[in-house]
Short mmCIF file of C-alpha atoms and ligand atoms in Angstrom, two decimals:
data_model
loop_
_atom_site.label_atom_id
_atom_site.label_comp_id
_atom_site.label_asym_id
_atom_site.label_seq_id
_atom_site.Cartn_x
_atom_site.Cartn_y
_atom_site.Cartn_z
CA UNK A 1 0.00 0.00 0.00
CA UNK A 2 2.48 3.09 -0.97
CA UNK A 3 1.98 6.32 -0.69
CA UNK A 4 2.33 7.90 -4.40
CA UNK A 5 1.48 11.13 -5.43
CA UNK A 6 -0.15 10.61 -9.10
CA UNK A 7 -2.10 13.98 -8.93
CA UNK A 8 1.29 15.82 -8.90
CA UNK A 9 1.35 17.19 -11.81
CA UNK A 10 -1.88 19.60 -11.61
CA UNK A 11 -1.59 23.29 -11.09
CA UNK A 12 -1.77 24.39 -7.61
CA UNK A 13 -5.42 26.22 -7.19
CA UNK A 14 -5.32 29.27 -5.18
CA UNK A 15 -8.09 29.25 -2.38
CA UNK A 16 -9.56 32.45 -0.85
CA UNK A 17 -9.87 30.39 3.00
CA UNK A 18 -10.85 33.53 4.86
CA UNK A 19 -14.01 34.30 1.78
CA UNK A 20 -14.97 30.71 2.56
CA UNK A 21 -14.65 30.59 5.98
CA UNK A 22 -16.99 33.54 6.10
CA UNK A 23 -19.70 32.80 3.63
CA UNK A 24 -20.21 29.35 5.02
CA UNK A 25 -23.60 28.43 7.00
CA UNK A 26 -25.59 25.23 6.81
CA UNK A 27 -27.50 26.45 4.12
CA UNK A 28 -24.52 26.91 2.01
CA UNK A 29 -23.34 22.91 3.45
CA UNK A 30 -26.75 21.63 2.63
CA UNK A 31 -27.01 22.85 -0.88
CA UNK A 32 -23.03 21.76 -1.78
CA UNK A 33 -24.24 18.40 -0.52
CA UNK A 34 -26.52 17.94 -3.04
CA UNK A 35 -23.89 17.56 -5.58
CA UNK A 36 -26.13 19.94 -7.93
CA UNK A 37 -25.62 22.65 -9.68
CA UNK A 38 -24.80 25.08 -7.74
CA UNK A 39 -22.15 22.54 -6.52
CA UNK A 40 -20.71 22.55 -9.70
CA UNK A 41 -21.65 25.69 -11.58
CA UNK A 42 -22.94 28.07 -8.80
CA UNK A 43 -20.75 30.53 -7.11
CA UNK A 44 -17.14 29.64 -5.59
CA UNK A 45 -19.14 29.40 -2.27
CA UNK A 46 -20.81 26.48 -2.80
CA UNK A 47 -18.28 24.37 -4.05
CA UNK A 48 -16.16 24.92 -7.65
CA UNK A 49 -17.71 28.02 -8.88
CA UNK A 50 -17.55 26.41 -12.32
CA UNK A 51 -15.82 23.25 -13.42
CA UNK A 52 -15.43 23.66 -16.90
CA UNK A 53 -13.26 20.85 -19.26
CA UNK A 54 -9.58 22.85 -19.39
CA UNK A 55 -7.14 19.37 -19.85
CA UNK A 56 -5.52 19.79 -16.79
CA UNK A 57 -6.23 16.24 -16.04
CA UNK A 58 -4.25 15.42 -19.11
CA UNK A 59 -0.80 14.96 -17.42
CA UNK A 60 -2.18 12.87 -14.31
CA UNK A 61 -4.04 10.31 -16.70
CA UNK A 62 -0.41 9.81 -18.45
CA UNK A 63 1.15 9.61 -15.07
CA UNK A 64 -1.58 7.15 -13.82
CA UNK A 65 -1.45 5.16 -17.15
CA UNK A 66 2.09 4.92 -16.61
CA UNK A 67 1.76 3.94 -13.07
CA UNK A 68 -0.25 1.12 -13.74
CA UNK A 69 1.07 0.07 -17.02
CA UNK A 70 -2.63 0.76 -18.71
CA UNK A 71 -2.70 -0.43 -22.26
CA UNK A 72 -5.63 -0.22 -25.11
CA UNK A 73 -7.98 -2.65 -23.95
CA UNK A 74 -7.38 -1.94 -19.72
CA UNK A 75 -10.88 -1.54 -17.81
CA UNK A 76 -10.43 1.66 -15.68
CA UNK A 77 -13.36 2.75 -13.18
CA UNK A 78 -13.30 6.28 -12.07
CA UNK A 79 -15.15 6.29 -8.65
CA UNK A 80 -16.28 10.06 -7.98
CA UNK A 81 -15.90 10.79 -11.70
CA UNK A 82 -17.85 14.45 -11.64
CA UNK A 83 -18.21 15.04 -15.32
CA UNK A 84 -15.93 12.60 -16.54
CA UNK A 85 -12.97 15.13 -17.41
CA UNK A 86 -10.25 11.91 -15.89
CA UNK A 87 -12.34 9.37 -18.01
CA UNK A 88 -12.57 11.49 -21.46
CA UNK A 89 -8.19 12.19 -20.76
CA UNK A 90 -7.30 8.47 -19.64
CA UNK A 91 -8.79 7.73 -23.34
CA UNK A 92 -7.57 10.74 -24.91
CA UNK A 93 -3.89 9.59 -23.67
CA UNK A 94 -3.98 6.06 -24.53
CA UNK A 95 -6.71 5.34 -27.74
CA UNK A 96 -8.31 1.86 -27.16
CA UNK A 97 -8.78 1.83 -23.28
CA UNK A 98 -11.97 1.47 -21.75
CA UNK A 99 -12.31 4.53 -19.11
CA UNK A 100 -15.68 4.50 -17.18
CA UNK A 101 -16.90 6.19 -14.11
CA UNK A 102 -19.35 6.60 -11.61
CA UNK A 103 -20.87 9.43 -9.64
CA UNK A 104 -23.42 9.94 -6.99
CA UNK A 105 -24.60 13.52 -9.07
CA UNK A 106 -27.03 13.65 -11.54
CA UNK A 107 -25.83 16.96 -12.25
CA UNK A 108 -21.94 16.04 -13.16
CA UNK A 109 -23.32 12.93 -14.75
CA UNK A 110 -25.88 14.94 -16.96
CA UNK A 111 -23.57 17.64 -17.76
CA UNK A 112 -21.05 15.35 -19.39
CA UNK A 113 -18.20 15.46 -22.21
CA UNK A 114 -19.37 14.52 -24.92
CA UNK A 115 -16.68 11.02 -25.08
CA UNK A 116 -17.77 10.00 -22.06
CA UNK A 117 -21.73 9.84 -22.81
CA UNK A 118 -22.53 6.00 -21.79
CA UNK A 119 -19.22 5.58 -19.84
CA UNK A 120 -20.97 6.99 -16.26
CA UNK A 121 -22.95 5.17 -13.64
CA UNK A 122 -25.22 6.93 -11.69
CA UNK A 123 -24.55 5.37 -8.00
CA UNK A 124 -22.92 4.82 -4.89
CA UNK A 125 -19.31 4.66 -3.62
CA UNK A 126 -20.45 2.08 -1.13
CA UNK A 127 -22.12 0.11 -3.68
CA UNK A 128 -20.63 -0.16 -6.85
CA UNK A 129 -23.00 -2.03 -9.39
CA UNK A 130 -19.95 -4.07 -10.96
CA UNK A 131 -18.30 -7.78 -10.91
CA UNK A 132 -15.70 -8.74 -8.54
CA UNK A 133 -12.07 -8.24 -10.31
CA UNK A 134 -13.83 -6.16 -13.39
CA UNK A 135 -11.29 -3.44 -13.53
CA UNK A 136 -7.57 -3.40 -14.62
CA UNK A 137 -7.42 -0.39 -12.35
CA UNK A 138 -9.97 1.66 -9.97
CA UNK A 139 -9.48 5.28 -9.33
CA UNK A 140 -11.04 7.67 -6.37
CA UNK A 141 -10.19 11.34 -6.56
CA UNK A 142 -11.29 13.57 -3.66
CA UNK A 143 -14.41 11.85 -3.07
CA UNK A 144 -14.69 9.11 -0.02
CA UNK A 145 -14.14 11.80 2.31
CA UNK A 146 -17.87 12.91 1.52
CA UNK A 147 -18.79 9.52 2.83
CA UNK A 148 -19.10 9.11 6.90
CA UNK A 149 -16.62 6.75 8.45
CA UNK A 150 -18.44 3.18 7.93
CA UNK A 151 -19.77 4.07 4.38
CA UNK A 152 -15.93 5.19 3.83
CA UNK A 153 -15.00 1.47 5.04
CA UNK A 154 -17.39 0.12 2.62
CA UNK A 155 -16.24 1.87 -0.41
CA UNK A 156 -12.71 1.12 0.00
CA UNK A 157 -13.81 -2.83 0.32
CA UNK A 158 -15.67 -1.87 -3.08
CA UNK A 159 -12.61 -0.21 -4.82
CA UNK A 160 -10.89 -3.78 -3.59
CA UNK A 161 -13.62 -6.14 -4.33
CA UNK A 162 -13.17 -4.33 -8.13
CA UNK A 163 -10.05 -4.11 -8.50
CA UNK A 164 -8.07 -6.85 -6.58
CA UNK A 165 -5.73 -3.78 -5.01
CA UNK A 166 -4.70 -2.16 -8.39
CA UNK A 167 -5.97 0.67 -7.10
CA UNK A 168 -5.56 4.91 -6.42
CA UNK A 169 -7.62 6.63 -3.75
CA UNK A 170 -7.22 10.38 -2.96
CA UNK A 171 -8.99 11.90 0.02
CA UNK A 172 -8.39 15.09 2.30
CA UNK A 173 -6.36 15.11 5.15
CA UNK A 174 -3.46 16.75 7.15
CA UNK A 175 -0.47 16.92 8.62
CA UNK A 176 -0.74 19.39 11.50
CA UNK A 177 -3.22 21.12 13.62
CA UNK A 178 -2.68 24.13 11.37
CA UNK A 179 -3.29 22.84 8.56
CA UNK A 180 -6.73 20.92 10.25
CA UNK A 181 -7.81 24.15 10.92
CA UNK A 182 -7.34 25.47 7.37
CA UNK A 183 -8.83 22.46 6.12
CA UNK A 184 -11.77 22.96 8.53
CA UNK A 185 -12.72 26.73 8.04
CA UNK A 186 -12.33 25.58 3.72
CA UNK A 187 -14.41 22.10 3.53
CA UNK A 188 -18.08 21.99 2.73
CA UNK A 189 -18.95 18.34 1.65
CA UNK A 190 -16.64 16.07 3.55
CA UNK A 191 -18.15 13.82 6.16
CA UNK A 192 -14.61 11.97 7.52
CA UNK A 193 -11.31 13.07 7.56
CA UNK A 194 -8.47 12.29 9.62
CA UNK A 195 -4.81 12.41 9.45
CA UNK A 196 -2.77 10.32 7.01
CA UNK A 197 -2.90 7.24 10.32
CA UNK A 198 -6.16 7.72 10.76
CA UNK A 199 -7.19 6.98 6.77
CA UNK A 200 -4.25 4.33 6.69
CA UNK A 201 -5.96 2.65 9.88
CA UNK A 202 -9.43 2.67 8.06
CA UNK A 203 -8.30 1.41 4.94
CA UNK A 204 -6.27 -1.21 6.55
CA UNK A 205 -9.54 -2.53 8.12
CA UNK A 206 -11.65 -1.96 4.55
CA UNK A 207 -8.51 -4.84 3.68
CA UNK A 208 -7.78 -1.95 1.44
CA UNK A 209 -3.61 -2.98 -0.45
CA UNK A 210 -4.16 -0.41 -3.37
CA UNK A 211 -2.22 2.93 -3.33
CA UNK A 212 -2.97 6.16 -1.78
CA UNK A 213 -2.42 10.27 -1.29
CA UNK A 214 -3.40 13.08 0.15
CA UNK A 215 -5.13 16.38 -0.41
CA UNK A 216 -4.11 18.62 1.75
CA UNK A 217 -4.99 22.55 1.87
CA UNK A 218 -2.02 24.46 2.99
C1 LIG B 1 -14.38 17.13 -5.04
S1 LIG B 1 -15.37 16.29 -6.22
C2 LIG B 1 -14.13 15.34 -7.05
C3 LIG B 1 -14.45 15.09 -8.49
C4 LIG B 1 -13.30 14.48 -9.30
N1 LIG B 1 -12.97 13.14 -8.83
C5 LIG B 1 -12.09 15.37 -9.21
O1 LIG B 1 -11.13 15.03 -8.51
O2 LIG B 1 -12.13 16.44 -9.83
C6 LIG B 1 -16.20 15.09 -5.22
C7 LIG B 1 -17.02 14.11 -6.03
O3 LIG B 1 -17.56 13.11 -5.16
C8 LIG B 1 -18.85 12.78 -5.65
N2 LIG B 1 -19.53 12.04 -4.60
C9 LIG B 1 -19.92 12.46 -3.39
N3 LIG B 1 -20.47 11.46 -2.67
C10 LIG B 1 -20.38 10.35 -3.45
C11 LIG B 1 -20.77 8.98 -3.28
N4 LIG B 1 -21.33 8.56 -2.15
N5 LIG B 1 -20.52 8.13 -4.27
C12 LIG B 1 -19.95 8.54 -5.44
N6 LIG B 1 -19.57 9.82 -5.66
C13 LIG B 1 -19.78 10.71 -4.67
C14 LIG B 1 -19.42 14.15 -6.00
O4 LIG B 1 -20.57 14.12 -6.78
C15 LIG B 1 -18.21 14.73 -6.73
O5 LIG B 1 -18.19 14.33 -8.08
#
């Protein structure tokens, strides 16, 4: 189970904490945890105040590909896809592999690229509607934090029952009491998150051996 950093490559975003901090009620937590649009396409305070396609997943899907030795014809599942951006570049970089995803937002899901129409499942982390050993690969990007503790547990036996460990899950965490309380006064959505032991400990008892990293706000 290493620790590799395969989103490494993206630009570093640049987060107003203190304009968050202050425009956030439980209003503003409800609605981002709908996953709708103002999640997506609303303002900045309710989540990414417009995800629009720009490539910048581009380099990651080479690094993953290259990672996991992905070749035209490997099954990769994108767990937490959004609107498929990571599915439509892990074909764009290597013609001939079969990219899917799945999402928990009709919104993302309905608001598409256009190569990735068919590829997404509506659904669950926790429950993924697929066959034991079915992917070459499984990805999770930033999304089983928004799943509480024993849901969490679940999906990371999912991404395992899938994927037999060949695996790459992402989730928020930190490294010091600072940077919890950055991370606290900027999150909106997430319903666990621990330090890097704490996730290690829960994905140790999900029987979790795929890879792993961080988010971390700083
Ligand atoms: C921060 S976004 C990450 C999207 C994308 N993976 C990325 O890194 O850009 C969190 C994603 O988790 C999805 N999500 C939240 N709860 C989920 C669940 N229980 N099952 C599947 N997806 C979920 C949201 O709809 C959203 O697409």
């Amino acid at each position: 189970m290493p620790e590799v950093d395969l989103l490494r490559s993206l630009p570093r975003v640049k987060r107003n904490i203190q304009k968050r901090a202050e425009g956030k009620d439980p209003t503003v937590v409800a609605i981002a945890k709908e996953y709708g649009e103002m999640y997506w396409d609303g303002p900045r305070a309710y989540g990414y105040g417009g995800y629009r396609y720009d490539g910048r997943w581009r380099s990651v899907a080479r690094d993953i590909i290259a990672h996991y030795g992905l070749r035209p014809g490997s099954r990769v599942l994108d767990v937490g896809c959004g609107k498929g951006f990571l599915v439509k570049d892990l074909m764009l970089e290597c013609p001939g592999l079969e990219a899917f995803g799945l999402d928990i937002s009709l919104y993302a899901l309905m608001h598409c690229e256009k190569e990735v129409v068919g590829r997404l499942h509506l659904g669950s982390a926790e429950k993924l509607p697929f066959p034991n050993r079915s992917f070459d690969c499984v990805l999770s990007l930033n999304t089983i934090h928004n799943l509480p503790r024993p849901r969490a547990a679940r999906a990371m036996q999912e991404i395992q029952r899938l994927s037999d460990g060949k695996a790459f899950v992402q989730v928020d965490s930190y490294r010091t009491p600072q940077e919890k309380e950055i991370f606290e006064s900027w999150v909106l959505t997430a319903e666990f998150h621990d330090y890097p032991s704490g996730w290690v400990k829960l994905f140790q008892e999900a029987g979790y051996t795929g890879d792993y990293y961080w988010t971390i706000i700083d």
